[in-house]
Tab-separated table of C-alpha atoms in Angstrom:
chain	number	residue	atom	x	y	z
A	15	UNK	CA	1.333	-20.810	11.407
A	16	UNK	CA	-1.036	-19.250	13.826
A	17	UNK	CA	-2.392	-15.732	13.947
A	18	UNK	CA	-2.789	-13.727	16.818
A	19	UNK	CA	-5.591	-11.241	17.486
A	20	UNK	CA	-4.326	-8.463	19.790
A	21	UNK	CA	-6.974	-5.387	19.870
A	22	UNK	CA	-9.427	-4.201	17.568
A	23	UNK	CA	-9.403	-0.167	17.265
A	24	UNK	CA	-11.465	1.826	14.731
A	25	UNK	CA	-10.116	5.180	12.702
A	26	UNK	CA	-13.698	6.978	12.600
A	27	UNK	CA	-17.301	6.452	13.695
A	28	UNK	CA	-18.356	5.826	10.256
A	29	UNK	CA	-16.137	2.816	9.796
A	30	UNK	CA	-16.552	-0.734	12.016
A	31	UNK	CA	-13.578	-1.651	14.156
A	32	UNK	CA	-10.975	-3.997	12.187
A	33	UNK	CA	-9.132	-6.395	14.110
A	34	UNK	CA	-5.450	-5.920	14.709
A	35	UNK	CA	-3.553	-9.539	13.669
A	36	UNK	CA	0.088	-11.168	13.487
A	37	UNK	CA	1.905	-13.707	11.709
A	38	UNK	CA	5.107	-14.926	11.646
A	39	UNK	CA	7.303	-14.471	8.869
A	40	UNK	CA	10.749	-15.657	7.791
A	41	UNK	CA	13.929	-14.071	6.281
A	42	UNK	CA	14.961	-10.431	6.557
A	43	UNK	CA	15.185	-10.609	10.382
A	44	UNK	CA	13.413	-7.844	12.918
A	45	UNK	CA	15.787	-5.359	14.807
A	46	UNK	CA	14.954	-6.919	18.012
A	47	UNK	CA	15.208	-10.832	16.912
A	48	UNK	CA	15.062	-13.764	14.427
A	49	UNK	CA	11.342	-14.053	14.315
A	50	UNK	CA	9.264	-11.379	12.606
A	51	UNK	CA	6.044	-10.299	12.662
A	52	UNK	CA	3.715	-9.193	10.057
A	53	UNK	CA	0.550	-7.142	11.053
A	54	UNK	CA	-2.588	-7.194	8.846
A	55	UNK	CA	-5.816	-5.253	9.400
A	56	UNK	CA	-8.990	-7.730	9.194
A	57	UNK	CA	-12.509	-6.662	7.936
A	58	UNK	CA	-14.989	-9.794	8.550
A	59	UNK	CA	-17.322	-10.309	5.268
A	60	UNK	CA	-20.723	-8.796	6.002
A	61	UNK	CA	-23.732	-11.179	5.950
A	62	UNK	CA	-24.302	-12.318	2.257
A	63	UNK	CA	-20.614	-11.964	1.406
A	64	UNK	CA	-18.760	-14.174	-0.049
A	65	UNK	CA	-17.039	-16.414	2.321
A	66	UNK	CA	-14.845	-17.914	0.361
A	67	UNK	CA	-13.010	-14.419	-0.814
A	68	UNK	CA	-10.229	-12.007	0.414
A	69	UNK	CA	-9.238	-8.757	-0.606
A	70	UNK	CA	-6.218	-7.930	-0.052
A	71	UNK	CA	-5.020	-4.028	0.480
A	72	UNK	CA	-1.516	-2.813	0.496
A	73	UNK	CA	-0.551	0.435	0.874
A	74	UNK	CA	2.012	3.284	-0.695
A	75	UNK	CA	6.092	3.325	0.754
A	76	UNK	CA	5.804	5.391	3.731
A	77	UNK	CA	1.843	4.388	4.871
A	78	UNK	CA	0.340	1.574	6.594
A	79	UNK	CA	-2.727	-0.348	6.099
A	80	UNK	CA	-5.421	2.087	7.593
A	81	UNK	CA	-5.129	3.888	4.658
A	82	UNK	CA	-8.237	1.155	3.007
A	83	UNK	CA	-10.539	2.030	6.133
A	84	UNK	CA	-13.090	3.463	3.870
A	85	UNK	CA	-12.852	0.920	1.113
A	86	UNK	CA	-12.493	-2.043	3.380
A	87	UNK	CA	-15.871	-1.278	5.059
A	88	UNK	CA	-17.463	-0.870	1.524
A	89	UNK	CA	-15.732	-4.040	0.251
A	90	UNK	CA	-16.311	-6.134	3.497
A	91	UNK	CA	-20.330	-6.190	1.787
A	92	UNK	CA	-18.452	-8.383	-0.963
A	93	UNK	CA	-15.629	-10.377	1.049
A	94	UNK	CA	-13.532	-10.516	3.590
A	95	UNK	CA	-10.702	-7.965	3.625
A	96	UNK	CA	-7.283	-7.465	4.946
A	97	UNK	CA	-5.293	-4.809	4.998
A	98	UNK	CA	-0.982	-5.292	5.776
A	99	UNK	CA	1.106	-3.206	7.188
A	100	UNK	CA	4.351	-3.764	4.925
A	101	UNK	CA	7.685	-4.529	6.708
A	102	UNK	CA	8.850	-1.059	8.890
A	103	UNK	CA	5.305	0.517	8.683
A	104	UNK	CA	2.499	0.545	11.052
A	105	UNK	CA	2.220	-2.317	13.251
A	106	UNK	CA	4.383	-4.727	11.601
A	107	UNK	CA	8.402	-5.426	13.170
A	108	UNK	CA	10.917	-3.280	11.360
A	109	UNK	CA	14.081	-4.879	9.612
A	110	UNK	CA	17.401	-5.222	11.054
A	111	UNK	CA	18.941	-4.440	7.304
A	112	UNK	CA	17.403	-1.024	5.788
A	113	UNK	CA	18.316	-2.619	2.295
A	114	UNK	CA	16.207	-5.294	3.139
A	115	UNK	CA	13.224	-3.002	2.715
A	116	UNK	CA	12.576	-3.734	-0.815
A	117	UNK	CA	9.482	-5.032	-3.181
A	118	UNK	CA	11.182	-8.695	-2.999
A	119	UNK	CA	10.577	-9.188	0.968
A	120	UNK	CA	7.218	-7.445	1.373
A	121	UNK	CA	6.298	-10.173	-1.720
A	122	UNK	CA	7.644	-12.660	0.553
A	123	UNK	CA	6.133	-11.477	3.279
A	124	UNK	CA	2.489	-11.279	1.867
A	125	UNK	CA	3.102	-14.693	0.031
A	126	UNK	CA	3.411	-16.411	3.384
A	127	UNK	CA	0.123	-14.775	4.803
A	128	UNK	CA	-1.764	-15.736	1.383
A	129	UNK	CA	-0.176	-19.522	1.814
A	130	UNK	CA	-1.572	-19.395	5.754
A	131	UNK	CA	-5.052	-17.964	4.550
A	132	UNK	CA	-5.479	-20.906	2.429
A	133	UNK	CA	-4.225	-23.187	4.656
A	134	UNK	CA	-7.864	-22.676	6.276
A	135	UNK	CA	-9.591	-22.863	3.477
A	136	UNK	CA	-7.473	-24.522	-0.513
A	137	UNK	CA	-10.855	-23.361	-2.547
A	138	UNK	CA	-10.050	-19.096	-1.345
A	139	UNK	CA	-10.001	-16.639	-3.840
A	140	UNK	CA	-7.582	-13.265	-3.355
A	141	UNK	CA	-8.581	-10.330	-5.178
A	142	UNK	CA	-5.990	-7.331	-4.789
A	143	UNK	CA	-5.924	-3.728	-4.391
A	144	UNK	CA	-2.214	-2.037	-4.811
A	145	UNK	CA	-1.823	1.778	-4.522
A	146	UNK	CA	1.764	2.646	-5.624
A	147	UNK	CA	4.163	0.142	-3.959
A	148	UNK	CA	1.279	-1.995	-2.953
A	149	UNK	CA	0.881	-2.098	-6.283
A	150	UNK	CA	4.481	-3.431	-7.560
A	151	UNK	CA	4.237	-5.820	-4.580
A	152	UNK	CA	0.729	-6.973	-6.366
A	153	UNK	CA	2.197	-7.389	-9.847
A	154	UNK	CA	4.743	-9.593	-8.281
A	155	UNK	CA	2.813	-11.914	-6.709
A	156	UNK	CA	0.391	-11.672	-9.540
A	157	UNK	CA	2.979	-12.496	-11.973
A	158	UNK	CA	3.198	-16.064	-10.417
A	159	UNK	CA	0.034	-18.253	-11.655
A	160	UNK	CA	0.693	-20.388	-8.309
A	161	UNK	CA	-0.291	-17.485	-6.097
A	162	UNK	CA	-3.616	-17.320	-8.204
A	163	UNK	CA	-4.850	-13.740	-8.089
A	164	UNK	CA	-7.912	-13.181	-9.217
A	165	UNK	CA	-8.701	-10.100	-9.560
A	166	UNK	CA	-5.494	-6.981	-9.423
A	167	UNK	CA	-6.609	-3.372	-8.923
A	168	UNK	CA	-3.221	-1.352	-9.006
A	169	UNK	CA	-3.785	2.431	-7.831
A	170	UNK	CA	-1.907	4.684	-10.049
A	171	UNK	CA	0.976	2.346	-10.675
A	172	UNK	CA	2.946	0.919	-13.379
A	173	UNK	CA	6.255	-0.669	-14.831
A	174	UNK	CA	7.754	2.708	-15.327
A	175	UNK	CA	8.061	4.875	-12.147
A	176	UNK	CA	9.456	8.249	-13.169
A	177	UNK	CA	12.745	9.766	-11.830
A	178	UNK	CA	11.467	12.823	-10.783
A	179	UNK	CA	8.987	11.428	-8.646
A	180	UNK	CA	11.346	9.128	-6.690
A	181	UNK	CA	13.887	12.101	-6.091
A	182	UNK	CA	10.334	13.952	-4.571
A	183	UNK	CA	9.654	11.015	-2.144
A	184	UNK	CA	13.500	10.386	-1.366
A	185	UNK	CA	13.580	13.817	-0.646
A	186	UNK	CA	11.288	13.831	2.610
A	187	UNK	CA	11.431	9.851	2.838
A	188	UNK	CA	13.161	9.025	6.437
A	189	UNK	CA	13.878	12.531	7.793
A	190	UNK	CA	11.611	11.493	11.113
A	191	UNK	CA	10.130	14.640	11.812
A	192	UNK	CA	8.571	15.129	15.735
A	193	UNK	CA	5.796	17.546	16.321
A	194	UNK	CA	4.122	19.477	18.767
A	195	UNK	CA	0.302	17.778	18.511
A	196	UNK	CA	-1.437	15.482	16.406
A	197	UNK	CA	-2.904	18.765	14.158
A	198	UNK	CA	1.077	20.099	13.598
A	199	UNK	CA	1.544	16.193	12.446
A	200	UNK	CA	-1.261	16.183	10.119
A	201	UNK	CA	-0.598	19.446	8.628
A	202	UNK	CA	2.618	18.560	7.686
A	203	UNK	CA	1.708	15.342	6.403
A	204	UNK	CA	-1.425	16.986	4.213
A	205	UNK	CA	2.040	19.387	2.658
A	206	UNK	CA	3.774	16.461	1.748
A	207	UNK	CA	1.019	14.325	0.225
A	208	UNK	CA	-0.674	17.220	-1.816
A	209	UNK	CA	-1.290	14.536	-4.698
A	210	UNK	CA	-3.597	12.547	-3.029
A	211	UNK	CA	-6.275	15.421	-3.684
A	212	UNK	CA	-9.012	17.117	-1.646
A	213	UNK	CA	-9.919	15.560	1.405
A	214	UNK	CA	-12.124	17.552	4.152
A	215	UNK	CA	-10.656	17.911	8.075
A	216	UNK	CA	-12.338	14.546	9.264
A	217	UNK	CA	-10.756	12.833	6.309
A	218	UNK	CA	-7.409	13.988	6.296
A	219	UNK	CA	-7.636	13.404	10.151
A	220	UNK	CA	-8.790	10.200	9.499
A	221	UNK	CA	-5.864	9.346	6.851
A	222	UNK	CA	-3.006	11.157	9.073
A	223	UNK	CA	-4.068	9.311	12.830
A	224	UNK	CA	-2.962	5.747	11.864
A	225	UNK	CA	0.235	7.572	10.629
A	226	UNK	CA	1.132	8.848	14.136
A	227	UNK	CA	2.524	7.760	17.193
A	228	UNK	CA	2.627	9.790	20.729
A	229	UNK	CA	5.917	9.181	22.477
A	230	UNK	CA	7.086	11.731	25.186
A	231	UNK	CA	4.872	14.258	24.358
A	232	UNK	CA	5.886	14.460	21.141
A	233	UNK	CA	3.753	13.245	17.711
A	234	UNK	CA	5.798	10.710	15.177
A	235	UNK	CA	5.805	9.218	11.775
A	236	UNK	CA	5.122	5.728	12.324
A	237	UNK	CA	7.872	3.827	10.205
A	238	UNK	CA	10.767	2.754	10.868
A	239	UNK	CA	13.072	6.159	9.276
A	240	UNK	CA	15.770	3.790	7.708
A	241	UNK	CA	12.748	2.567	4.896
A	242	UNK	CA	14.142	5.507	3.570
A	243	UNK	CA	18.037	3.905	2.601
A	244	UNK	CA	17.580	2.490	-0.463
A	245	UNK	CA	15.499	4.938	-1.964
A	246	UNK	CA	18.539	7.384	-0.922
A	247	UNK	CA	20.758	4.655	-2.347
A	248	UNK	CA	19.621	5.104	-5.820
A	249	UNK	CA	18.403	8.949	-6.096
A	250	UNK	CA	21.544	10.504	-4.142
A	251	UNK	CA	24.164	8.997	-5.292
A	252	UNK	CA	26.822	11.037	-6.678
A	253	UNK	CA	26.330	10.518	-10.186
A	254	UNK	CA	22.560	11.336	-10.944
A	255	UNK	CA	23.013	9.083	-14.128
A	256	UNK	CA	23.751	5.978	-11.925
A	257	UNK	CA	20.142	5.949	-10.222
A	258	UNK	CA	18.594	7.019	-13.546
A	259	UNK	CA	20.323	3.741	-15.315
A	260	UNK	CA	19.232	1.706	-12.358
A	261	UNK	CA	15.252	2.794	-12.634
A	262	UNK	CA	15.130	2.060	-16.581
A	263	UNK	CA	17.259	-1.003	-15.827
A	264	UNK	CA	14.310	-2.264	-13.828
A	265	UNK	CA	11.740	-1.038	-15.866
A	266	UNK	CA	12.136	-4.168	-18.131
A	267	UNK	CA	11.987	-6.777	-15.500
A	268	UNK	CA	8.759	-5.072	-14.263
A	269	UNK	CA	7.498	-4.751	-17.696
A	270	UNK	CA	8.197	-8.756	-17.805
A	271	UNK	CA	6.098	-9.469	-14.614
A	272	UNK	CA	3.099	-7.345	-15.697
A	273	UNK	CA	3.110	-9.393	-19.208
A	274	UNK	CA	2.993	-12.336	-17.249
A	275	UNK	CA	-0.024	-11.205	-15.318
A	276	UNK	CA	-3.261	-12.665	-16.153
A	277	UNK	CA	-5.457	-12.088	-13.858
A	278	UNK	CA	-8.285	-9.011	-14.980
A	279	UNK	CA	-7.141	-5.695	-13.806
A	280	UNK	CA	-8.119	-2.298	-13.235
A	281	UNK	CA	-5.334	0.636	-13.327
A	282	UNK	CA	-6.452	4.110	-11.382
A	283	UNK	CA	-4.586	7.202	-12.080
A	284	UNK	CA	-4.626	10.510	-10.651
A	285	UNK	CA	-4.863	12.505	-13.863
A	286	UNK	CA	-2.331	14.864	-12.152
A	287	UNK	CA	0.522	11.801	-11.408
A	288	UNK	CA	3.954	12.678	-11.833
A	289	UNK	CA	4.579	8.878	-10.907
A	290	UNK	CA	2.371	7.090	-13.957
A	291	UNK	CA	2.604	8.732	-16.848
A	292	UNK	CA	-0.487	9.045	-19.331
A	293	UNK	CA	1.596	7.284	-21.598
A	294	UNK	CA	2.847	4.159	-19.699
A	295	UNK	CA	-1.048	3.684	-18.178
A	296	UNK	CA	-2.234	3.453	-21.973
A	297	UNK	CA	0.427	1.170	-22.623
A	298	UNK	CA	-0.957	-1.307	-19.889
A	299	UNK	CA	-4.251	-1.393	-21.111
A	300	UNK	CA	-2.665	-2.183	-24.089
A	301	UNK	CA	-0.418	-5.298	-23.602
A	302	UNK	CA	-0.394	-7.858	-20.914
A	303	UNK	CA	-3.675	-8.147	-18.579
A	304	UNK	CA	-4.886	-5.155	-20.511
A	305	UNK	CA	-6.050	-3.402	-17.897
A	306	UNK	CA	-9.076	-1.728	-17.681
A	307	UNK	CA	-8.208	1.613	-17.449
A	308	UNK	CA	-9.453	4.680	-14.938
A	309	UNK	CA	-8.473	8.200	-14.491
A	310	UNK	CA	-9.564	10.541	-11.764
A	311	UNK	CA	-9.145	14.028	-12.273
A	312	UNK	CA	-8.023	16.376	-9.678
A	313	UNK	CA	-5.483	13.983	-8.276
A	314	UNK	CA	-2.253	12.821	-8.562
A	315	UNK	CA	-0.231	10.377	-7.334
A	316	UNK	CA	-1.816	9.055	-5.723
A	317	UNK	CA	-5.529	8.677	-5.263
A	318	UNK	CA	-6.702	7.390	-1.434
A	319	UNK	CA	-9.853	5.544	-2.250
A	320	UNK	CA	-11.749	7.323	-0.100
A	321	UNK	CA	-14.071	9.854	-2.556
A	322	UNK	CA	-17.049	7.828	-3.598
A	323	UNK	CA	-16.219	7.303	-7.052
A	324	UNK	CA	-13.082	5.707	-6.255
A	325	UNK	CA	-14.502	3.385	-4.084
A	326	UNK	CA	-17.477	2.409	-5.897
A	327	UNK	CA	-14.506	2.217	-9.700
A	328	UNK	CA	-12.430	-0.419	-7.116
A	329	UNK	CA	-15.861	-2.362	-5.935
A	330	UNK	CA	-18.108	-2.550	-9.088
A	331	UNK	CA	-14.571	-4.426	-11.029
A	332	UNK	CA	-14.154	-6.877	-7.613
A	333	UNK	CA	-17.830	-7.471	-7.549
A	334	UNK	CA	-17.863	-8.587	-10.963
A	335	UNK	CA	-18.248	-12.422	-11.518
C-alpha cells in the first residue's frame, strides 16, 4: 500500500516542518467514495535516533494530529514519529456513516498504517502516545499481542470515562461554529478547552491554527460536524439512564482490554480531570500493565504535552531501554 507525500507545512518557528502523508484504508467508506484516506503527520528520526522505532501520536475526539508538534520534535531525537489524523479530523477523508465514527474503525484504521510501516521494515518497534480517545484507540490495539506495542503512554485516560464529562463534550461536540478571524476562532476554542491548562498566546495559537480552516471569509472547525452523532446518540437520548447503562456497560469490556495489555505504560492525569477519576488512575497502576502513574497539577482533562515537564514525563519512559 503506498504512501503519498503531499506538502510539508510547519505550526511554529520553533518546531521543523512534518511531512503531510496518505494511505489507503478500507471499510467505513469516505463521503465522496469507496476508497479512504488516512492522513498521518511524519517527524524523520534525528541523527543518532533509533531507526528502527516509531512513535505513534493520536489525538483527543474533536483534534487532529498537530496537537504532538511540540512533543514530536522532542521525540524525533529518539525515533521516528507520526502523528494521525483520526477518521473526520484534520486531513484525513470523513465517513459517509456518522456512526461509523467510533474507537473500532480508527483501530482499524491505525492497524492498517502499523501493518504498512512494517511492511518496510518486520524488525520496527511502535511505541504509543494516546491523549483521551487516542488513548482508548491505543489500549485497543495494545490489547492485541500481534500488533506488538511496546511501549503505551495514555494521556489522562482510562476504562472508566465519567458521564458528566461526555454530556460536557456532547454538549459543544458538532455544533460547527464559523467565525469572524482566526483570533475569534481561537478564543472560542481556548473557552471550550479550559482543561487543558495555561498555555501563553503563541501556544494556544499554535494549538488552535491546525484546528482551523478559512473558507469564504469565514474561520472553521476542522472536522467533519457529524463526529458528533454518536456521542449525541448516547448522552441525549430521552432517558438519561439509557446512556448512563450504556457507558458502565462498556466500562467492563475496556477494563478487559487494558488487563490484557502488556506492554509498560505510563498514565498522565490532569489533577483537575473530570474525565479520569483519581480513583480509576490508581486502579490502573494497580492491575493490568500497572501503569506507571503521573499527575500534573493545574490541569485537567486533558493535558497537551506541550509544558516541559510533560514532555520530558512522555520522553524519559519512551527513551527507556
Amino acid at each position: 500500500m503506498q504512501t503519498i507525500i503531499t506538502e510539508s507545512r510547519g505550526m511554529s518557528s520553533s518546531c521543523p516542518m512534518p511531512e503531510l502523508r496518505f494511505i489507503a484504508v478500507s471499510g467505513a467508506a469516505a463521503t465522496t467514495g469507496q476508497q479512504r484516506r488516512l492522513a498521518y503527520w511524519d517527524w524523520l528520526p534525528q541523527p543518532g535516533a533509533d531507526a528502527h522505532r516509531v512513535v505513534v501520536c493520536v489525538h483527543g475526539l474533536s483534534r487532529q494530529g498537530r496537537d504532538f508538534d511540540v512533543l514530536a520534535t522532542a521525540l524525533s531525537a529518539q525515533a521516528r514519529v507520526i502523528a494521525v489524523d483520526v477518521a473526520g479530523r484534520g486531513c484525513s477523508d470523513w465517513l459517509a456513516d456518522p456512526m461509523a465514527y467510533q474507537v473500532g474503525t480508527y483501530a482499524t484504521d491505525v492497524g492498517t498504517l502499523i501493518a504498512h510501516l512494517r511492511s518496510n521494515d518486520p524488525t520496527l518497534q511502535i511505541d504509543w502516545v494516546g491523549t483521551s480517545m487516542g488513548g482508548l484507540i491505543g489500549m485497543a490495539l495494545a490489547a492485541q499481542p500481534a500488533v506488538g506495542i511496546r511501549r503505551l503512554v495514555l494521556n489522562d485516560v482510562g476504562p472508566v470515562i465519567q458521564w458528566d464529562a461526555l454530556r460536557r463534550i456532547g454538549a459543544y461536540l458538532g455544533l460547527n461554529p464559523s467565525f469572524a478571524s482566526e483570533q475569534e476562532a481561537a478564543d472560542y476554542l481556548r473557552t471550550i478547552s479550559a482543561g487543558f491548562g495555561p498555555h501563553d498566546r503563541e501556544q494556544w495559537m499554535a494549538l488552535s491554527r491546525p484546528m482551523l480552516r478559512e473558507r469564504d471569509g469565514r474561520w472553521w472547525l476542522h472536522y467533519d460536524p457529524a463526529l458528533a452523532v454518536p456521542i449525541r446518540a448516547l448522552t441525549h437520548s430521552v432517558d438519561d439512564s439509557v446512556g448512563r447503562q450504556a457507558v458502565a456497560d462498556g466500562e467492563a469490556a475496556l477494563w478487559a482490554l487494558y488487563d490484557a495489555i502488556s506492554a509498560r505504560t505510563l498514565l498522565l492525569r490532569g489533577a483537575d480531570s473530570d474525565l479520569l477519576t483519581r480513583e480509576t488512575a490508581r486502579a490502573m497502576s494497580e492491575r493490568g500493565p500497572r501503569a506507571q502513574y503521573i499527575e500534573f497539577p493545574g490541569v485537567g482533562h486533558a493535558p497537551t504535552l506541550v509544558a516541559p515537564d510533560q514532555v520530558s514525563a512522555v520522553a524519559d519512559f519512551l527513551g527507556q531501554a
